[in-house]
mmCIF file of C-alpha atoms in Angstrom:
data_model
loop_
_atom_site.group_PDB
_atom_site.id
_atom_site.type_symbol
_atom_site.label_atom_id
_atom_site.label_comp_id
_atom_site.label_asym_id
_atom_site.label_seq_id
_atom_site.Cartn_x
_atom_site.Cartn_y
_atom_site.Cartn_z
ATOM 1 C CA UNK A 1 17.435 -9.514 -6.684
ATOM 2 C CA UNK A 2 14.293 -11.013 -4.896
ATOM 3 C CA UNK A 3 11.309 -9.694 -5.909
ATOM 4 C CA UNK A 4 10.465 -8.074 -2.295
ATOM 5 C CA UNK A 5 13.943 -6.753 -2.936
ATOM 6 C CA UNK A 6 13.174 -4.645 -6.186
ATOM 7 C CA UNK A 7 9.541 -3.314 -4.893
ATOM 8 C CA UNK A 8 10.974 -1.935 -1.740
ATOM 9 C CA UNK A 9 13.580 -0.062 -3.785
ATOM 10 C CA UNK A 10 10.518 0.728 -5.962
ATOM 11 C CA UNK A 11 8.453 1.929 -2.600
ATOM 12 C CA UNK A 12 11.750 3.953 -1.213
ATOM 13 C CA UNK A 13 11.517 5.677 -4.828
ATOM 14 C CA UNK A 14 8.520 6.837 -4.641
ATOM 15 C CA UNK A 15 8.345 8.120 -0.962
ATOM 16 C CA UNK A 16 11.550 10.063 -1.666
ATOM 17 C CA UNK A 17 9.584 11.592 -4.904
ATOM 18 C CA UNK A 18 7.132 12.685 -3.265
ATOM 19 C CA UNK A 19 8.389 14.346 -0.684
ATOM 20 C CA UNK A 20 9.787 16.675 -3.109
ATOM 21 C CA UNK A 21 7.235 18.694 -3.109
ATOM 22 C CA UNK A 22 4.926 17.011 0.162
ATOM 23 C CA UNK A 23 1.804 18.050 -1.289
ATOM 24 C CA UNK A 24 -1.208 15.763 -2.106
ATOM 25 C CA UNK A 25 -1.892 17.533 -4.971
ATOM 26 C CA UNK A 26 1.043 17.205 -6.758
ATOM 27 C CA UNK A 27 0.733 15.158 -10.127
ATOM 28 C CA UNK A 28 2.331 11.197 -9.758
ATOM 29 C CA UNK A 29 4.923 10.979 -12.905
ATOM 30 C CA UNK A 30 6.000 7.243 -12.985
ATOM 31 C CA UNK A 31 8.363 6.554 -14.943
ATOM 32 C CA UNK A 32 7.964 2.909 -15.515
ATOM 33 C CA UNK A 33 5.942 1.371 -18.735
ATOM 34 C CA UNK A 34 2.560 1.547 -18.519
ATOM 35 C CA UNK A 35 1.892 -2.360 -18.618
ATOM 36 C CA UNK A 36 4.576 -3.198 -16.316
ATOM 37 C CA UNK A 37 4.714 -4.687 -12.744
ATOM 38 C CA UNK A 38 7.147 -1.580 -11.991
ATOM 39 C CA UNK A 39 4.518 0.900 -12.924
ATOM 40 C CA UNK A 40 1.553 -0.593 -10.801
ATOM 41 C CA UNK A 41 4.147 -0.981 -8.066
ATOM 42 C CA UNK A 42 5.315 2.742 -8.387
ATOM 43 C CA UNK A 43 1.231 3.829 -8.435
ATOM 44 C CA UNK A 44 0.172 1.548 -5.166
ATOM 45 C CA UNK A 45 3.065 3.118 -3.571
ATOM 46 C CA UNK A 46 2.196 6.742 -4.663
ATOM 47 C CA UNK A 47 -1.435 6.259 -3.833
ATOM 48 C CA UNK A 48 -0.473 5.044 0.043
ATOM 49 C CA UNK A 49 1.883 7.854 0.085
ATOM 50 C CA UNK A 50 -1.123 10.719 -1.011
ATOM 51 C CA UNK A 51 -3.619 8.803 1.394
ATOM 52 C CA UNK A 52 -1.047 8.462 4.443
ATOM 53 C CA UNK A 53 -0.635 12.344 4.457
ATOM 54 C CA UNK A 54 -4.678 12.828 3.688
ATOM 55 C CA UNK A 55 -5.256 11.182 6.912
ATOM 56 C CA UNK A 56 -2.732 13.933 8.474
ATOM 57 C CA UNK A 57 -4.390 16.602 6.911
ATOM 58 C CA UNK A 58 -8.202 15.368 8.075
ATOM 59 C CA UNK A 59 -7.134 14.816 11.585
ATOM 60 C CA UNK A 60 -5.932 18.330 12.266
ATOM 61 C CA UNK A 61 -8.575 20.093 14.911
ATOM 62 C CA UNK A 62 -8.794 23.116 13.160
ATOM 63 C CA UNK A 63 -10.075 21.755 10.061
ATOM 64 C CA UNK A 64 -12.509 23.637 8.391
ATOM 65 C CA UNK A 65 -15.878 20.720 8.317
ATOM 66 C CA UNK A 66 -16.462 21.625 4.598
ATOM 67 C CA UNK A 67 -13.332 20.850 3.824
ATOM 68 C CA UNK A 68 -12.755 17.534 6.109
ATOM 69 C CA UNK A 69 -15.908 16.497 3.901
ATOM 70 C CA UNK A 70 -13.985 16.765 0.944
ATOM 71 C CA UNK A 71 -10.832 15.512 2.486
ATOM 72 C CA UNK A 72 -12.736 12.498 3.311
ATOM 73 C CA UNK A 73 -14.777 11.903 0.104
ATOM 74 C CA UNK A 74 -10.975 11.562 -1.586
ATOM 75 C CA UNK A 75 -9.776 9.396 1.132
ATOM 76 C CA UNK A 76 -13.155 6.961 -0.122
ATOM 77 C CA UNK A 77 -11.626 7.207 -3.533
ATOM 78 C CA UNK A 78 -8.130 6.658 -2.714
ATOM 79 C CA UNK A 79 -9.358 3.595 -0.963
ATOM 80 C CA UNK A 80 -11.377 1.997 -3.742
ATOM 81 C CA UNK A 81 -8.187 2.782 -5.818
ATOM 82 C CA UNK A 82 -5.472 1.229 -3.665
ATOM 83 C CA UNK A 83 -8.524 -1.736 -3.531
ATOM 84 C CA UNK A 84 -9.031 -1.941 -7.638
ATOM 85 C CA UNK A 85 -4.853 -1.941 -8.216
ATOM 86 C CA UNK A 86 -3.947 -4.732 -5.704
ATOM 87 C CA UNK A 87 -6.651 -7.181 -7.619
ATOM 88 C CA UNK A 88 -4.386 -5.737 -10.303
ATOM 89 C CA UNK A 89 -1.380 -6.696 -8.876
ATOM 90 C CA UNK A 90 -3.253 -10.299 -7.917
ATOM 91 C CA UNK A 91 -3.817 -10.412 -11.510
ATOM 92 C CA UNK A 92 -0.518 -9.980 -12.810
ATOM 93 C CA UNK A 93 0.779 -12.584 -10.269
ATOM 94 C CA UNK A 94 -1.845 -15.229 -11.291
ATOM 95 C CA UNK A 95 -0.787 -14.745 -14.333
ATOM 96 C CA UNK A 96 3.189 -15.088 -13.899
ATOM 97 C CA UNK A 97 2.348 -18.940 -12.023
ATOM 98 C CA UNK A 98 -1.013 -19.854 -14.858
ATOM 99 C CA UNK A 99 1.383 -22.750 -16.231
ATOM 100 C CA UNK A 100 2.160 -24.221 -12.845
ATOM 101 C CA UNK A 101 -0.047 -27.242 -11.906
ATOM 102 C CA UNK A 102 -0.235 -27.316 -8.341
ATOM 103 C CA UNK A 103 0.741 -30.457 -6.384
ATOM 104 C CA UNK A 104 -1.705 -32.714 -4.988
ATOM 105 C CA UNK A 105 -1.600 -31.152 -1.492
ATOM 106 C CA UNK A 106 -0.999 -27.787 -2.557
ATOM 107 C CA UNK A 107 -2.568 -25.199 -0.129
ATOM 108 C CA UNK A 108 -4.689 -21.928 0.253
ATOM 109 C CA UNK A 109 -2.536 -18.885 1.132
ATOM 110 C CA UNK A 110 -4.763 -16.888 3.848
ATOM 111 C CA UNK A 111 -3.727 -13.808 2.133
ATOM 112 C CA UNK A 112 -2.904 -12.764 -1.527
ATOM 113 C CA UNK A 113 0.446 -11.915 -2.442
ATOM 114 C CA UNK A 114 -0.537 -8.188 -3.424
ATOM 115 C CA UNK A 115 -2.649 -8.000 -0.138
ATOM 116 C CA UNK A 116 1.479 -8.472 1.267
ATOM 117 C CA UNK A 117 2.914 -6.431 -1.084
ATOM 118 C CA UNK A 118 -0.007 -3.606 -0.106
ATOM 119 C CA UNK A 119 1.266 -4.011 3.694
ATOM 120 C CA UNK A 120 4.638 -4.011 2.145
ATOM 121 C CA UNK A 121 4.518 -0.287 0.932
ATOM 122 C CA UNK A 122 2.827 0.999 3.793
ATOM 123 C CA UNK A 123 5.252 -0.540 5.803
ATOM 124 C CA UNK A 124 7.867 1.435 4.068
ATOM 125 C CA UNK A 125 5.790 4.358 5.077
ATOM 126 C CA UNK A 126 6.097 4.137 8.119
ATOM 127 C CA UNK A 127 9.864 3.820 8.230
ATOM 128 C CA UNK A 128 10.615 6.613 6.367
ATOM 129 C CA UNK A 129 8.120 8.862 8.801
ATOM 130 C CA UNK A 130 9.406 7.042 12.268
ATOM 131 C CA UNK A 131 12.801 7.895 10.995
ATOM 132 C CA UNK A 132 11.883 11.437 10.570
ATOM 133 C CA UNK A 133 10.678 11.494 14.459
ATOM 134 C CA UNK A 134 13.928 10.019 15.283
ATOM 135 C CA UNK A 135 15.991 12.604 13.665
ATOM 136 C CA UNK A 136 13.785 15.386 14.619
ATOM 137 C CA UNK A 137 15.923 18.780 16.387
ATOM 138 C CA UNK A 138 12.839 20.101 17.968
ATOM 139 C CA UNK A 139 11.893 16.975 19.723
ATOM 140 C CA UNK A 140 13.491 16.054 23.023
ATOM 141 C CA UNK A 141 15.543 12.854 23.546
ATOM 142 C CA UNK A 142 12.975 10.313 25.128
ATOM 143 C CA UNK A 143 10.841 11.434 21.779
ATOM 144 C CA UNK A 144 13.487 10.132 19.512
ATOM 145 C CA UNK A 145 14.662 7.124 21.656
ATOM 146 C CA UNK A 146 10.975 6.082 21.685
ATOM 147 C CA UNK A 147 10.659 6.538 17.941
ATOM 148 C CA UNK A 148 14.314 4.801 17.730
ATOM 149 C CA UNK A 149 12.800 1.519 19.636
ATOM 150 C CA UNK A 150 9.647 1.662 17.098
ATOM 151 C CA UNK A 151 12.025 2.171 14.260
ATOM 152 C CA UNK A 152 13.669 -0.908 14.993
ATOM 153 C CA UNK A 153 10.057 -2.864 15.503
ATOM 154 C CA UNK A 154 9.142 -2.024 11.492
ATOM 155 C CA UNK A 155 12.671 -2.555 10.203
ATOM 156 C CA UNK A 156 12.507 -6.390 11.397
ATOM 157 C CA UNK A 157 8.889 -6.386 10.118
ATOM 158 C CA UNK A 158 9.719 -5.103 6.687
ATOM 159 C CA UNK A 159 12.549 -7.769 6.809
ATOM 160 C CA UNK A 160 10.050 -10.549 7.701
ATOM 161 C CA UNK A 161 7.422 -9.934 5.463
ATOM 162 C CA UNK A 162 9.540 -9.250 2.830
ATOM 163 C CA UNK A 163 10.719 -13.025 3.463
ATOM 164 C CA UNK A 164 7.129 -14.086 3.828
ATOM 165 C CA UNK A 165 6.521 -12.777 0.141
ATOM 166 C CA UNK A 166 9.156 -14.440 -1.361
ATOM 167 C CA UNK A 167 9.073 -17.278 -0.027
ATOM 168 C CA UNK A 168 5.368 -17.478 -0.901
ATOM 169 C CA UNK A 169 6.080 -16.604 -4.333
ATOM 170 C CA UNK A 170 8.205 -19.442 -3.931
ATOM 171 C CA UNK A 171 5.984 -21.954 -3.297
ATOM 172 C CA UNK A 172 3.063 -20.576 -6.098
ATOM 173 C CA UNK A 173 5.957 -21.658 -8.479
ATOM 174 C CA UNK A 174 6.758 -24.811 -7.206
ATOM 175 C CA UNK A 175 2.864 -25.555 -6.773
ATOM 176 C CA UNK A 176 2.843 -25.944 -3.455
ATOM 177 C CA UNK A 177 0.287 -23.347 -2.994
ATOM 178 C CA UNK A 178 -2.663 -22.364 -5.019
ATOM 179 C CA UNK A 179 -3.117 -18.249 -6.757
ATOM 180 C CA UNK A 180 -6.455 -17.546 -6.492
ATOM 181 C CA UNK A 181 -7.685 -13.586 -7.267
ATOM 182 C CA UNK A 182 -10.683 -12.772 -4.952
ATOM 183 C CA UNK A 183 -12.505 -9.337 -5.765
ATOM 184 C CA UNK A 184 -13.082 -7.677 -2.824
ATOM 185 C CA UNK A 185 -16.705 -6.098 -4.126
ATOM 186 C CA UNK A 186 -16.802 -3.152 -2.306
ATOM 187 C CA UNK A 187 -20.932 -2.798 -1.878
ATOM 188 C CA UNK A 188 -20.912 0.534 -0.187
ATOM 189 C CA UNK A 189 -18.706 1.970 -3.151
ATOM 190 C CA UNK A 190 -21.980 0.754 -5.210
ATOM 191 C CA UNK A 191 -24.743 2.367 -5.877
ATOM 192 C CA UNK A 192 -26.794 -0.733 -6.834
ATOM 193 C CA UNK A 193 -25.491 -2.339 -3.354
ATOM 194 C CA UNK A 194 -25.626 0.648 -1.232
ATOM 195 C CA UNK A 195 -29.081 1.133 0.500
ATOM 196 C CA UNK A 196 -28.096 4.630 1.089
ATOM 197 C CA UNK A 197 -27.470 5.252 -2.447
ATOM 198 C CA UNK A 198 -30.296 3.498 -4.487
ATOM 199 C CA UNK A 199 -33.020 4.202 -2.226
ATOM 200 C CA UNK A 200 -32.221 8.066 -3.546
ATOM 201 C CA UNK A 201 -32.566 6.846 -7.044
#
């Protein structure tokens, strides 16, 4: 099993847990060891899962303001989350290819390989949702052809960038490209960066 291959089962895991309850409140249980790739897999997956139906929640009309405030100061936090666990991910990868010496004229990737695995599980977001609209009774049938045609779209992309991840994992073994972990270093997050923020201090 490729490694693409065992995080999208991973992904589909999660989605289908927690739609057992579809509530953004309910508590994540993963069930893989703390320390393992497994369990940060199952958590970047459950945070996109919590944020993609946040970002339902704040864009109904009706919203009470107080509470779209609030919906959106835990959408910030979700998103420095999902941004602290893929250098976490990074980390674990740079770690699996430390021993390899890379080849004379091994290259830069333009992206990490947990920036594609983060694409990865939202990607298999989408599927499950677009699937929904395509098997929706109280839709009409232009609805779920439409939905059918996207569906198709994000099933070849999930196949392709599944590839893409492998195959760059590939080449970080073989040394014919270079890990590097690059902290993203949020600054509005920071209240020693954010003008906003210190200038209240």
């Amino acid at each position: 099993m490729t490694f693409t291959e065992h995080a999208n089962k991973i992904f589909q895991q999660v989605i289908a847990d927690y739609h057992l309850t579809d509530n953004v409140d309910t508590p994540i249980r993963n069930p893989y060891e703390r320390e393992s790739i497994d369990h940060s897999l199952y958590l970047k997956c459950w945070i996109d899962t919590v944020q993609w139906h946040y970002e339902d929640i704040i864009r109904d009309p009706h919203i009470d303001p107080t509470e779209a405030l609030a919906l959106k100061r835990r959408i910030d936090r979700s998103n420095q989350d999902r941004t602290d666990l893929v250098e976490e991910i990074d980390t674990y990868f740079r770690t699996v290819y430390s021993d390899v010496t890379p080849l004379p004229d091994a290259r830069l990737n333009t992206e990490s390989p947990a920036w594609a695995v983060d694409r990865l599980s939202i990607l298999a977001l989408k599927i499950y949702h677009m699937q929904e609209q395509v098997d929706r009774k109280d839709a009409d049938e232009e609805h779920r052809q439409r939905c059918a045609a996207k569906l198709d779209v994000l099933l070849e992309q999930q196949k392709d960038l599944s590839l893409a991840i492998d195959q760059l994992l590939d080449d970080y073994k073989a040394g014919r490209k270079v890990m590097k972990v690059y902290r993203q270093m949020k600054m509005y997050n920071d209240p020693s960066t954010n003008p906003i923020l210190y200038k209240k201090n």
